[in-house]
Tab-separated table of C-alpha atoms in Angstrom:
chain	number	residue	atom	x	y	z
A	1	UNK	CA	-169.197	11.620	35.085
A	2	UNK	CA	-167.692	8.419	33.625
A	3	UNK	CA	-166.400	8.790	30.046
A	4	UNK	CA	-168.218	6.550	27.472
A	5	UNK	CA	-164.758	5.186	26.483
A	6	UNK	CA	-161.357	4.580	28.491
A	7	UNK	CA	-160.856	4.426	31.966
A	8	UNK	CA	-161.797	7.946	32.666
A	9	UNK	CA	-163.814	8.775	35.754
A	10	UNK	CA	-164.042	12.530	35.597
A	11	UNK	CA	-165.230	13.778	31.910
A	12	UNK	CA	-166.793	16.945	32.165
A	13	UNK	CA	-168.669	18.490	29.141
A	14	UNK	CA	-166.462	20.977	27.400
A	15	UNK	CA	-168.763	24.072	27.565
A	16	UNK	CA	-168.271	23.486	31.426
A	17	UNK	CA	-164.737	23.656	31.363
A	18	UNK	CA	-163.787	26.213	28.442
A	19	UNK	CA	-160.811	27.434	30.746
A	20	UNK	CA	-159.088	24.144	30.626
A	21	UNK	CA	-159.140	24.568	26.554
A	22	UNK	CA	-156.921	26.629	24.195
A	23	UNK	CA	-158.540	29.728	23.150
A	24	UNK	CA	-159.555	28.546	19.430
A	25	UNK	CA	-160.835	25.283	20.879
A	26	UNK	CA	-162.951	27.273	23.519
A	27	UNK	CA	-164.400	29.827	20.880
A	28	UNK	CA	-165.431	26.606	18.760
A	29	UNK	CA	-167.336	25.077	21.573
A	30	UNK	CA	-168.847	28.314	22.359
A	31	UNK	CA	-169.779	28.658	18.770
A	32	UNK	CA	-170.854	25.004	18.518
A	33	UNK	CA	-173.715	23.927	16.396
A	34	UNK	CA	-174.820	20.674	14.624
A	35	UNK	CA	-176.951	17.680	15.466
A	36	UNK	CA	-174.294	16.639	18.131
A	37	UNK	CA	-175.226	18.680	21.235
A	38	UNK	CA	-172.044	20.745	22.547
A	39	UNK	CA	-172.401	19.303	26.139
A	40	UNK	CA	-171.636	15.841	24.372
A	41	UNK	CA	-168.027	17.071	23.577
A	42	UNK	CA	-166.489	15.542	26.817
A	43	UNK	CA	-163.008	16.887	28.244
A	44	UNK	CA	-160.802	14.549	30.284
A	45	UNK	CA	-157.424	16.047	32.017
A	46	UNK	CA	-154.912	14.072	31.439
A	47	UNK	CA	-150.954	13.945	31.970
A	48	UNK	CA	-149.325	15.978	29.129
A	49	UNK	CA	-146.057	13.906	29.474
A	50	UNK	CA	-147.937	10.910	28.069
A	51	UNK	CA	-150.190	12.872	25.426
A	52	UNK	CA	-148.501	10.827	22.390
A	53	UNK	CA	-150.512	8.180	21.023
A	54	UNK	CA	-148.515	5.088	21.710
A	55	UNK	CA	-147.723	6.098	25.284
A	56	UNK	CA	-151.266	7.407	26.070
A	57	UNK	CA	-152.742	3.892	25.290
A	58	UNK	CA	-149.951	1.986	26.905
A	59	UNK	CA	-151.039	3.917	30.044
A	60	UNK	CA	-155.126	3.981	29.393
A	61	UNK	CA	-155.733	0.834	27.774
A	62	UNK	CA	-154.791	-0.715	24.189
A	63	UNK	CA	-158.492	-0.687	22.971
A	64	UNK	CA	-158.195	3.043	22.893
A	65	UNK	CA	-156.175	2.626	19.661
A	66	UNK	CA	-159.233	1.963	17.864
A	67	UNK	CA	-161.262	4.484	19.534
A	68	UNK	CA	-158.671	7.649	18.893
A	69	UNK	CA	-158.144	9.752	16.150
A	70	UNK	CA	-154.993	11.853	15.419
A	71	UNK	CA	-155.069	15.151	13.719
A	72	UNK	CA	-152.299	16.097	11.541
A	73	UNK	CA	-151.977	19.388	9.754
A	74	UNK	CA	-150.785	18.984	6.000
A	75	UNK	CA	-149.387	21.663	3.511
A	76	UNK	CA	-150.709	21.149	-0.157
A	77	UNK	CA	-148.746	22.974	-2.881
A	78	UNK	CA	-149.712	23.924	-6.177
A	79	UNK	CA	-147.589	26.646	-7.904
A	80	UNK	CA	-146.712	29.246	-5.620
A	81	UNK	CA	-150.115	28.748	-3.630
A	82	UNK	CA	-149.892	26.710	-0.254
A	83	UNK	CA	-153.144	25.311	1.304
A	84	UNK	CA	-153.138	24.211	5.171
A	85	UNK	CA	-155.490	21.517	5.969
A	86	UNK	CA	-156.513	19.108	8.867
A	87	UNK	CA	-156.512	15.390	8.277
A	88	UNK	CA	-158.396	13.173	10.865
A	89	UNK	CA	-157.683	9.530	11.015
A	90	UNK	CA	-158.151	6.758	13.529
A	91	UNK	CA	-154.701	6.333	15.594
A	92	UNK	CA	-154.114	2.734	14.506
A	93	UNK	CA	-153.672	4.235	11.014
A	94	UNK	CA	-151.537	6.858	9.140
A	95	UNK	CA	-152.304	9.542	6.780
A	96	UNK	CA	-152.129	8.961	2.832
A	97	UNK	CA	-150.356	12.274	2.301
A	98	UNK	CA	-148.906	11.646	-1.096
A	99	UNK	CA	-152.213	9.930	-2.554
A	100	UNK	CA	-155.564	10.590	-1.112
A	101	UNK	CA	-154.704	14.196	0.553
A	102	UNK	CA	-152.689	15.462	-2.539
A	103	UNK	CA	-155.744	14.646	-4.818
A	104	UNK	CA	-158.325	15.973	-2.044
A	105	UNK	CA	-156.738	19.194	-2.185
A	106	UNK	CA	-155.811	19.288	-5.832
A	107	UNK	CA	-152.098	20.033	-5.279
A	108	UNK	CA	-149.321	18.837	-7.108
A	109	UNK	CA	-147.076	18.236	-3.843
A	110	UNK	CA	-148.203	17.194	-0.073
A	111	UNK	CA	-146.513	16.946	2.907
A	112	UNK	CA	-146.845	17.399	6.545
A	113	UNK	CA	-146.847	20.846	7.568
A	114	UNK	CA	-143.721	21.771	9.561
A	115	UNK	CA	-144.589	21.998	13.681
A	116	UNK	CA	-143.795	25.674	13.750
A	117	UNK	CA	-146.555	26.542	11.027
A	118	UNK	CA	-149.030	23.769	12.366
A	119	UNK	CA	-149.014	25.049	15.949
A	120	UNK	CA	-148.613	29.058	15.017
A	121	UNK	CA	-151.419	28.859	12.432
A	122	UNK	CA	-153.642	26.765	14.821
A	123	UNK	CA	-153.036	28.405	17.957
A	124	UNK	CA	-152.905	24.766	19.502
A	125	UNK	CA	-149.845	22.728	20.941
A	126	UNK	CA	-148.050	20.212	19.006
A	127	UNK	CA	-149.306	16.801	20.186
A	128	UNK	CA	-152.626	18.306	21.131
A	129	UNK	CA	-153.909	19.562	17.590
A	130	UNK	CA	-157.928	18.985	17.309
A	131	UNK	CA	-160.012	19.511	14.336
A	132	UNK	CA	-162.374	21.497	16.574
A	133	UNK	CA	-161.089	25.227	16.599
A	134	UNK	CA	-158.981	25.366	13.350
A	135	UNK	CA	-159.145	28.309	11.326
A	136	UNK	CA	-162.380	28.430	9.240
A	137	UNK	CA	-160.564	28.304	5.973
A	138	UNK	CA	-158.677	25.148	6.416
A	139	UNK	CA	-160.520	22.026	4.743
A	140	UNK	CA	-160.785	19.334	7.392
A	141	UNK	CA	-160.470	15.649	5.544
A	142	UNK	CA	-161.885	13.314	7.876
A	143	UNK	CA	-161.443	9.652	7.366
A	144	UNK	CA	-165.118	7.668	7.121
A	145	UNK	CA	-164.012	5.168	9.832
A	146	UNK	CA	-163.548	7.961	12.387
A	147	UNK	CA	-167.265	9.149	11.472
A	148	UNK	CA	-168.366	5.622	12.067
A	149	UNK	CA	-166.821	5.281	15.555
A	150	UNK	CA	-169.248	6.017	18.316
A	151	UNK	CA	-166.871	7.763	20.508
A	152	UNK	CA	-163.596	9.066	19.334
A	153	UNK	CA	-160.713	10.375	21.579
A	154	UNK	CA	-158.807	13.279	19.944
A	155	UNK	CA	-156.481	16.118	21.492
A	156	UNK	CA	-157.957	19.055	23.031
A	157	UNK	CA	-155.872	21.720	21.493
A	158	UNK	CA	-153.115	21.141	24.261
A	159	UNK	CA	-151.093	18.413	25.362
A	160	UNK	CA	-152.824	18.373	28.816
A	161	UNK	CA	-156.514	16.867	28.090
A	162	UNK	CA	-158.322	15.059	25.640
A	163	UNK	CA	-161.569	15.423	24.155
A	164	UNK	CA	-163.801	12.419	23.867
A	165	UNK	CA	-166.672	13.293	21.113
A	166	UNK	CA	-169.290	11.395	18.807
A	167	UNK	CA	-167.496	10.158	15.762
A	168	UNK	CA	-170.655	11.774	13.612
A	169	UNK	CA	-169.756	15.061	15.098
A	170	UNK	CA	-166.558	15.315	12.926
A	171	UNK	CA	-168.654	15.123	9.638
A	172	UNK	CA	-170.289	18.441	10.780
A	173	UNK	CA	-167.338	20.408	11.265
A	174	UNK	CA	-166.936	23.570	9.383
A	175	UNK	CA	-165.128	22.531	5.930
A	176	UNK	CA	-165.273	19.061	6.557
A	177	UNK	CA	-165.106	16.420	3.794
A	178	UNK	CA	-165.664	12.647	4.815
A	179	UNK	CA	-163.079	10.699	2.997
A	180	UNK	CA	-162.615	7.053	2.403
A	181	UNK	CA	-159.218	5.622	2.484
A	182	UNK	CA	-157.775	8.785	4.071
A	183	UNK	CA	-156.091	6.765	6.742
A	184	UNK	CA	-154.214	3.540	5.768
A	185	UNK	CA	-152.832	0.659	7.512
């Protein structure tokens, strides 16, 4: 089927291609609940060599920049305790780590998690991390503009492939918190 955004002619409902997803993402799709049916989570096969946002939109259309989101893993620290969290922002913005994220996590310091931590703890590949299938105890901070976007292109858990998801589905993820101003220009 044709994808609702982008130039993708072969979008497949994620429940029909679980073998193409990393295990944590496939498990989350199998257990999917919420007002958005699981078959509205669409998978599109893409070239892993162009998975990074800037290169990806150059190849698939600049309009995707406003219809895509990045999921980055941050580490908030207070005393000896470190909290890992996901931040989901539109691709044309960046995460306000030292302001909004730090306050949301109640941390004295916040920073991007090291790549080894983000991939090791999530079970996903760097450059393909998605909020769908992250560890259940991680907060998922979602910028309000992502939720307001009708269809959002995001990683699939690996560099090969992307998911196209109704924006409102991000607000229903486990431990999701919709945050105004999480993504800044």
